[in-house]
């Protein structure tokens, strides 16, 4: 015989199981702690027994869960903030140190370099602020500070310090910063000569190289240096505009040109030493 009690009980158990599954799925290992069994049961019973009265309470609980889920989506994987567990005490740990026991944390080489240096993901960086942040981090993470700590902490210090160095070197220069930002978007620049480059541009580069090789005085080298700097300045401005617009194809072409002129800039420095 059909029993309303059994029907209600089956409905409750099925719904609770579904709620537990949702709150522990998709990598949110601790999300279920944010919604207790009592809250789940309250949602189920009110929805089943008194739909009219359940509306506001159910809405609050669902909104709470959506907020929790959204929080986890945004911050559980946010490398610049929190939400991985400390290897030492099990508390929620930030990128570099645990806020509870202050133990240094292992480095994550998948961390976004902009998050590491706590700066906006934009091409037009304030390099002075970038350097300031880099020096602050190195003062905290340098292996010399962990000589009396455990071997694990010494190892983590070396890893973190190396990762911060790599992030800073990448973001410090416009060329490497542009390469990295395009890589984040899945755009890679092939090694070697760019077969798609404008022949007129390649001819211009060749002529500059020939002129540089023929220089005999400091003034001649300085003139070429000034010209190359102006070219790079213009390319950097165009790169910033293209990245801001999300025009990755144009940005890739500009990146190839930046590589050519950056290479010439290095040759100019060598040539200055030779003619002096």
mmCIF file of C-alpha atoms in Angstrom:
data_model
loop_
_atom_site.group_PDB
_atom_site.id
_atom_site.type_symbol
_atom_site.label_atom_id
_atom_site.label_comp_id
_atom_site.label_asym_id
_atom_site.label_seq_id
_atom_site.Cartn_x
_atom_site.Cartn_y
_atom_site.Cartn_z
ATOM 1 C CA UNK A 1 0.000 0.000 0.000
ATOM 2 C CA UNK A 2 1.199 3.511 -0.795
ATOM 3 C CA UNK A 3 2.402 5.362 2.296
ATOM 4 C CA UNK A 4 2.886 9.172 2.419
ATOM 5 C CA UNK A 5 5.436 8.668 5.192
ATOM 6 C CA UNK A 6 7.608 6.399 3.073
ATOM 7 C CA UNK A 7 7.213 8.781 0.122
ATOM 8 C CA UNK A 8 8.297 11.734 2.242
ATOM 9 C CA UNK A 9 11.224 9.808 3.712
ATOM 10 C CA UNK A 10 12.398 8.691 0.279
ATOM 11 C CA UNK A 11 12.135 12.233 -1.036
ATOM 12 C CA UNK A 12 14.134 13.610 1.901
ATOM 13 C CA UNK A 13 16.919 11.029 1.617
ATOM 14 C CA UNK A 14 17.216 11.414 -2.160
ATOM 15 C CA UNK A 15 17.352 15.196 -1.967
ATOM 16 C CA UNK A 16 19.886 15.196 0.890
ATOM 17 C CA UNK A 17 22.139 12.896 -1.109
ATOM 18 C CA UNK A 18 21.903 15.192 -4.108
ATOM 19 C CA UNK A 19 22.717 18.237 -2.021
ATOM 20 C CA UNK A 20 25.720 16.501 -0.451
ATOM 21 C CA UNK A 21 26.906 15.486 -3.904
ATOM 22 C CA UNK A 22 26.621 19.031 -5.235
ATOM 23 C CA UNK A 23 28.471 20.485 -2.267
ATOM 24 C CA UNK A 24 31.394 18.076 -2.525
ATOM 25 C CA UNK A 25 31.740 17.929 -6.316
ATOM 26 C CA UNK A 26 33.928 19.805 -8.748
ATOM 27 C CA UNK A 27 36.947 19.926 -6.446
ATOM 28 C CA UNK A 28 35.228 21.853 -3.611
ATOM 29 C CA UNK A 29 36.463 19.445 -0.955
ATOM 30 C CA UNK A 30 35.399 21.584 1.972
ATOM 31 C CA UNK A 31 32.398 23.365 0.548
ATOM 32 C CA UNK A 32 29.983 20.994 2.319
ATOM 33 C CA UNK A 33 30.997 22.558 5.627
ATOM 34 C CA UNK A 34 29.418 25.808 4.526
ATOM 35 C CA UNK A 35 25.955 24.204 4.356
ATOM 36 C CA UNK A 36 25.036 21.950 7.264
ATOM 37 C CA UNK A 37 22.723 18.935 7.177
ATOM 38 C CA UNK A 38 20.230 20.971 9.189
ATOM 39 C CA UNK A 39 20.174 23.639 6.458
ATOM 40 C CA UNK A 40 19.751 20.964 3.802
ATOM 41 C CA UNK A 41 16.935 19.311 5.743
ATOM 42 C CA UNK A 42 15.272 22.692 6.254
ATOM 43 C CA UNK A 43 15.303 23.278 2.485
ATOM 44 C CA UNK A 44 13.872 19.814 1.796
ATOM 45 C CA UNK A 45 11.128 19.812 4.452
ATOM 46 C CA UNK A 46 9.931 23.331 3.807
ATOM 47 C CA UNK A 47 9.858 22.733 0.068
ATOM 48 C CA UNK A 48 7.954 19.453 0.487
ATOM 49 C CA UNK A 49 5.499 20.337 3.263
ATOM 50 C CA UNK A 50 4.801 24.070 2.993
ATOM 51 C CA UNK A 51 5.753 25.489 -0.387
ATOM 52 C CA UNK A 52 4.225 28.877 0.370
ATOM 53 C CA UNK A 53 6.202 29.345 3.576
ATOM 54 C CA UNK A 54 9.333 27.843 2.109
ATOM 55 C CA UNK A 55 9.851 30.449 -0.552
ATOM 56 C CA UNK A 56 11.796 33.044 1.437
ATOM 57 C CA UNK A 57 13.747 30.554 3.545
ATOM 58 C CA UNK A 58 14.554 28.381 0.556
ATOM 59 C CA UNK A 59 15.615 31.435 -1.377
ATOM 60 C CA UNK A 60 17.965 32.506 1.413
ATOM 61 C CA UNK A 61 19.556 29.059 1.646
ATOM 62 C CA UNK A 62 19.931 28.746 -2.116
ATOM 63 C CA UNK A 63 21.346 32.268 -2.327
ATOM 64 C CA UNK A 64 23.777 31.358 0.452
ATOM 65 C CA UNK A 65 24.885 28.254 -1.445
ATOM 66 C CA UNK A 66 25.230 30.189 -4.697
ATOM 67 C CA UNK A 67 27.339 32.772 -2.877
ATOM 68 C CA UNK A 68 29.516 30.046 -1.375
ATOM 69 C CA UNK A 69 29.899 28.310 -4.721
ATOM 70 C CA UNK A 70 30.720 31.590 -6.437
ATOM 71 C CA UNK A 71 33.255 32.406 -3.729
ATOM 72 C CA UNK A 72 34.952 29.075 -4.255
ATOM 73 C CA UNK A 73 34.958 29.454 -8.006
ATOM 74 C CA UNK A 74 36.665 32.822 -7.792
ATOM 75 C CA UNK A 75 39.028 32.370 -4.895
ATOM 76 C CA UNK A 76 39.781 28.696 -4.342
ATOM 77 C CA UNK A 77 41.893 28.826 -7.462
ATOM 78 C CA UNK A 78 42.991 32.433 -7.088
ATOM 79 C CA UNK A 79 46.724 32.240 -6.794
ATOM 80 C CA UNK A 80 47.092 35.705 -5.350
ATOM 81 C CA UNK A 81 44.780 35.235 -2.417
ATOM 82 C CA UNK A 82 43.905 32.180 -0.422
ATOM 83 C CA UNK A 83 42.472 28.895 -0.164
ATOM 84 C CA UNK A 84 44.777 26.069 -0.231
ATOM 85 C CA UNK A 85 45.560 24.168 2.947
ATOM 86 C CA UNK A 86 48.753 24.709 4.890
ATOM 87 C CA UNK A 87 51.022 21.657 4.801
ATOM 88 C CA UNK A 88 52.006 22.315 8.421
ATOM 89 C CA UNK A 89 48.771 23.033 10.317
ATOM 90 C CA UNK A 90 45.981 22.379 7.834
ATOM 91 C CA UNK A 91 44.574 25.907 7.990
ATOM 92 C CA UNK A 92 43.693 27.991 4.963
ATOM 93 C CA UNK A 93 46.944 29.335 3.539
ATOM 94 C CA UNK A 94 47.742 32.235 1.243
ATOM 95 C CA UNK A 95 50.179 32.107 -1.644
ATOM 96 C CA UNK A 96 53.379 32.453 0.370
ATOM 97 C CA UNK A 97 52.675 31.995 4.084
ATOM 98 C CA UNK A 98 50.062 30.404 6.330
ATOM 99 C CA UNK A 99 48.123 33.044 8.239
ATOM 100 C CA UNK A 100 47.759 30.706 11.239
ATOM 101 C CA UNK A 101 51.199 29.174 11.819
ATOM 102 C CA UNK A 102 53.189 31.493 9.487
ATOM 103 C CA UNK A 103 54.858 28.524 7.766
ATOM 104 C CA UNK A 104 56.150 29.184 4.267
ATOM 105 C CA UNK A 105 54.142 27.352 1.607
ATOM 106 C CA UNK A 106 55.346 25.323 -1.392
ATOM 107 C CA UNK A 107 55.630 27.188 -4.681
ATOM 108 C CA UNK A 108 53.138 26.554 -7.457
ATOM 109 C CA UNK A 109 54.758 27.057 -10.856
ATOM 110 C CA UNK A 110 51.312 27.324 -12.462
ATOM 111 C CA UNK A 111 50.643 30.524 -10.553
ATOM 112 C CA UNK A 112 49.926 33.570 -12.693
ATOM 113 C CA UNK A 113 52.925 35.898 -12.527
ATOM 114 C CA UNK A 114 50.678 38.932 -12.131
ATOM 115 C CA UNK A 115 49.154 37.322 -9.034
ATOM 116 C CA UNK A 116 52.588 36.528 -7.633
ATOM 117 C CA UNK A 117 53.607 40.186 -7.833
ATOM 118 C CA UNK A 118 50.153 41.425 -6.852
ATOM 119 C CA UNK A 119 49.621 43.638 -9.885
ATOM 120 C CA UNK A 120 46.868 44.099 -12.427
ATOM 121 C CA UNK A 121 47.083 41.878 -15.505
ATOM 122 C CA UNK A 122 47.761 44.686 -17.925
ATOM 123 C CA UNK A 123 50.572 45.447 -20.350
ATOM 124 C CA UNK A 124 51.040 49.026 -19.138
ATOM 125 C CA UNK A 125 52.533 48.121 -15.776
ATOM 126 C CA UNK A 126 53.999 50.539 -13.279
ATOM 127 C CA UNK A 127 57.479 49.012 -13.243
ATOM 128 C CA UNK A 128 58.504 50.967 -10.124
ATOM 129 C CA UNK A 129 55.648 49.436 -8.134
ATOM 130 C CA UNK A 130 56.523 46.070 -9.647
ATOM 131 C CA UNK A 131 60.107 46.391 -8.434
ATOM 132 C CA UNK A 132 58.968 47.492 -4.986
ATOM 133 C CA UNK A 133 56.724 44.458 -4.640
ATOM 134 C CA UNK A 134 59.520 42.190 -5.891
ATOM 135 C CA UNK A 135 61.972 43.499 -3.298
ATOM 136 C CA UNK A 136 59.393 43.125 -0.512
ATOM 137 C CA UNK A 137 58.773 39.511 -1.456
ATOM 138 C CA UNK A 138 62.446 38.673 -1.709
ATOM 139 C CA UNK A 139 63.097 40.130 1.725
ATOM 140 C CA UNK A 140 60.469 37.779 3.124
ATOM 141 C CA UNK A 141 61.221 34.689 1.042
ATOM 142 C CA UNK A 142 65.003 34.737 0.719
ATOM 143 C CA UNK A 143 66.595 31.424 1.776
ATOM 144 C CA UNK A 144 68.893 33.245 4.218
ATOM 145 C CA UNK A 145 65.839 33.833 6.406
ATOM 146 C CA UNK A 146 65.206 30.106 6.756
ATOM 147 C CA UNK A 147 68.619 28.810 7.768
ATOM 148 C CA UNK A 148 67.316 27.725 11.186
ATOM 149 C CA UNK A 149 64.071 26.265 9.846
ATOM 150 C CA UNK A 150 63.294 22.702 8.787
ATOM 151 C CA UNK A 151 64.712 21.279 5.573
ATOM 152 C CA UNK A 152 61.242 21.370 4.044
ATOM 153 C CA UNK A 153 60.870 25.087 4.788
ATOM 154 C CA UNK A 154 64.333 25.777 3.399
ATOM 155 C CA UNK A 155 63.373 23.940 0.212
ATOM 156 C CA UNK A 156 60.090 25.840 -0.079
ATOM 157 C CA UNK A 157 61.927 29.122 0.445
ATOM 158 C CA UNK A 158 64.292 28.376 -2.429
ATOM 159 C CA UNK A 159 61.383 27.399 -4.677
ATOM 160 C CA UNK A 160 59.339 30.489 -3.827
ATOM 161 C CA UNK A 161 62.292 32.822 -4.217
ATOM 162 C CA UNK A 162 63.141 31.334 -7.627
ATOM 163 C CA UNK A 163 59.522 31.620 -8.779
ATOM 164 C CA UNK A 164 59.327 35.272 -7.715
ATOM 165 C CA UNK A 165 62.576 35.963 -9.587
ATOM 166 C CA UNK A 166 61.198 34.322 -12.717
ATOM 167 C CA UNK A 167 57.926 36.245 -12.482
ATOM 168 C CA UNK A 168 59.738 39.546 -12.029
ATOM 169 C CA UNK A 169 62.156 38.969 -14.906
ATOM 170 C CA UNK A 170 59.230 38.092 -17.161
ATOM 171 C CA UNK A 171 57.056 41.087 -16.308
ATOM 172 C CA UNK A 172 59.843 43.651 -15.992
ATOM 173 C CA UNK A 173 60.586 44.003 -19.718
ATOM 174 C CA UNK A 174 57.942 44.906 -22.325
ATOM 175 C CA UNK A 175 58.989 42.134 -24.735
ATOM 176 C CA UNK A 176 58.908 39.255 -22.258
ATOM 177 C CA UNK A 177 55.744 40.694 -20.689
ATOM 178 C CA UNK A 178 54.028 40.715 -24.083
ATOM 179 C CA UNK A 179 55.176 37.160 -24.818
ATOM 180 C CA UNK A 180 53.799 36.000 -21.465
ATOM 181 C CA UNK A 181 50.469 37.794 -21.841
ATOM 182 C CA UNK A 182 49.945 36.259 -25.272
ATOM 183 C CA UNK A 183 50.915 32.833 -23.943
ATOM 184 C CA UNK A 184 48.235 33.203 -21.289
ATOM 185 C CA UNK A 185 45.791 33.594 -24.196
ATOM 186 C CA UNK A 186 47.203 30.556 -25.989
ATOM 187 C CA UNK A 187 49.100 32.590 -28.598
ATOM 188 C CA UNK A 188 52.669 31.452 -29.220
ATOM 189 C CA UNK A 189 55.334 33.130 -31.338
ATOM 190 C CA UNK A 190 57.274 30.704 -33.498
ATOM 191 C CA UNK A 191 61.040 30.665 -33.222
ATOM 192 C CA UNK A 192 63.178 31.888 -36.113
ATOM 193 C CA UNK A 193 62.289 34.211 -38.986
ATOM 194 C CA UNK A 194 58.647 35.165 -39.220
ATOM 195 C CA UNK A 195 57.570 34.041 -42.662
ATOM 196 C CA UNK A 196 54.467 36.222 -42.442
ATOM 197 C CA UNK A 197 56.410 39.424 -41.711
ATOM 198 C CA UNK A 198 56.085 42.326 -44.111
ATOM 199 C CA UNK A 199 59.009 42.206 -46.618
ATOM 200 C CA UNK A 200 59.386 45.981 -46.321
ATOM 201 C CA UNK A 201 59.778 45.622 -42.563
ATOM 202 C CA UNK A 202 62.379 42.861 -42.938
ATOM 203 C CA UNK A 203 64.271 45.051 -45.413
ATOM 204 C CA UNK A 204 64.233 47.920 -42.912
ATOM 205 C CA UNK A 205 65.655 45.657 -40.216
ATOM 206 C CA UNK A 206 68.397 44.424 -42.543
ATOM 207 C CA UNK A 207 69.382 47.984 -43.450
ATOM 208 C CA UNK A 208 69.584 49.027 -39.803
ATOM 209 C CA UNK A 209 71.811 46.049 -39.046
ATOM 210 C CA UNK A 210 74.086 46.918 -41.974
ATOM 211 C CA UNK A 211 74.292 50.560 -40.886
ATOM 212 C CA UNK A 212 75.157 49.504 -37.374
ATOM 213 C CA UNK A 213 77.936 47.221 -38.587
ATOM 214 C CA UNK A 214 79.412 50.092 -40.609
ATOM 215 C CA UNK A 215 79.444 52.630 -37.768
ATOM 216 C CA UNK A 216 82.812 54.040 -36.861
ATOM 217 C CA UNK A 217 82.001 56.611 -34.219
ATOM 218 C CA UNK A 218 80.077 57.000 -30.993
ATOM 219 C CA UNK A 219 77.754 59.576 -32.584
ATOM 220 C CA UNK A 220 76.774 57.204 -35.390
ATOM 221 C CA UNK A 221 75.946 54.431 -32.901
ATOM 222 C CA UNK A 222 74.013 56.853 -30.697
ATOM 223 C CA UNK A 223 71.917 57.963 -33.672
ATOM 224 C CA UNK A 224 70.950 54.383 -34.465
ATOM 225 C CA UNK A 225 70.264 53.725 -30.781
ATOM 226 C CA UNK A 226 67.895 56.696 -30.610
ATOM 227 C CA UNK A 227 66.090 55.581 -33.769
ATOM 228 C CA UNK A 228 65.627 52.036 -32.451
ATOM 229 C CA UNK A 229 64.318 53.313 -29.116
ATOM 230 C CA UNK A 230 61.727 55.418 -30.921
ATOM 231 C CA UNK A 231 60.664 52.403 -32.975
ATOM 232 C CA UNK A 232 60.312 50.275 -29.845
ATOM 233 C CA UNK A 233 58.383 52.992 -28.035
ATOM 234 C CA UNK A 234 55.858 53.125 -30.873
ATOM 235 C CA UNK A 235 55.537 49.335 -30.977
ATOM 236 C CA UNK A 236 55.017 49.174 -27.215
ATOM 237 C CA UNK A 237 52.208 51.729 -27.430
ATOM 238 C CA UNK A 238 50.565 49.775 -30.240
ATOM 239 C CA UNK A 239 50.969 46.530 -28.274
ATOM 240 C CA UNK A 240 49.263 48.047 -25.253
ATOM 241 C CA UNK A 241 46.357 49.215 -27.422
ATOM 242 C CA UNK A 242 45.982 45.841 -29.147
ATOM 243 C CA UNK A 243 46.024 43.858 -25.910
ATOM 244 C CA UNK A 244 43.494 46.201 -24.319
ATOM 245 C CA UNK A 245 41.194 45.638 -27.308
ATOM 246 C CA UNK A 246 41.784 41.885 -27.260
ATOM 247 C CA UNK A 247 43.175 42.025 -30.806
ATOM 248 C CA UNK A 248 45.529 39.077 -30.417
ATOM 249 C CA UNK A 249 46.333 38.694 -34.111
ATOM 250 C CA UNK A 250 47.644 42.248 -34.347
ATOM 251 C CA UNK A 251 49.441 41.831 -31.021
ATOM 252 C CA UNK A 252 51.214 38.731 -32.344
ATOM 253 C CA UNK A 253 52.468 40.658 -35.385
ATOM 254 C CA UNK A 254 53.653 43.528 -33.193
ATOM 255 C CA UNK A 255 55.429 41.065 -30.931
ATOM 256 C CA UNK A 256 57.461 39.743 -33.853
ATOM 257 C CA UNK A 257 58.527 43.298 -34.706
ATOM 258 C CA UNK A 258 59.399 44.002 -31.069
ATOM 259 C CA UNK A 259 61.684 40.971 -31.065
ATOM 260 C CA UNK A 260 63.584 42.238 -34.106
ATOM 261 C CA UNK A 261 64.110 45.707 -32.688
ATOM 262 C CA UNK A 262 64.974 44.423 -29.207
ATOM 263 C CA UNK A 263 67.635 42.281 -30.837
ATOM 264 C CA UNK A 264 69.017 45.333 -32.638
ATOM 265 C CA UNK A 265 68.989 47.247 -29.352
ATOM 266 C CA UNK A 266 71.245 44.594 -27.806
ATOM 267 C CA UNK A 267 73.581 44.784 -30.798
ATOM 268 C CA UNK A 268 73.752 48.564 -30.380
ATOM 269 C CA UNK A 269 74.942 48.127 -26.781
ATOM 270 C CA UNK A 270 77.672 45.775 -27.945
ATOM 271 C CA UNK A 271 78.658 48.166 -30.719
ATOM 272 C CA UNK A 272 78.955 51.079 -28.280
ATOM 273 C CA UNK A 273 81.553 49.076 -26.371
ATOM 274 C CA UNK A 274 83.463 48.313 -29.561
ATOM 275 C CA UNK A 275 83.743 51.876 -30.873
ATOM 276 C CA UNK A 276 84.640 53.411 -27.513
#
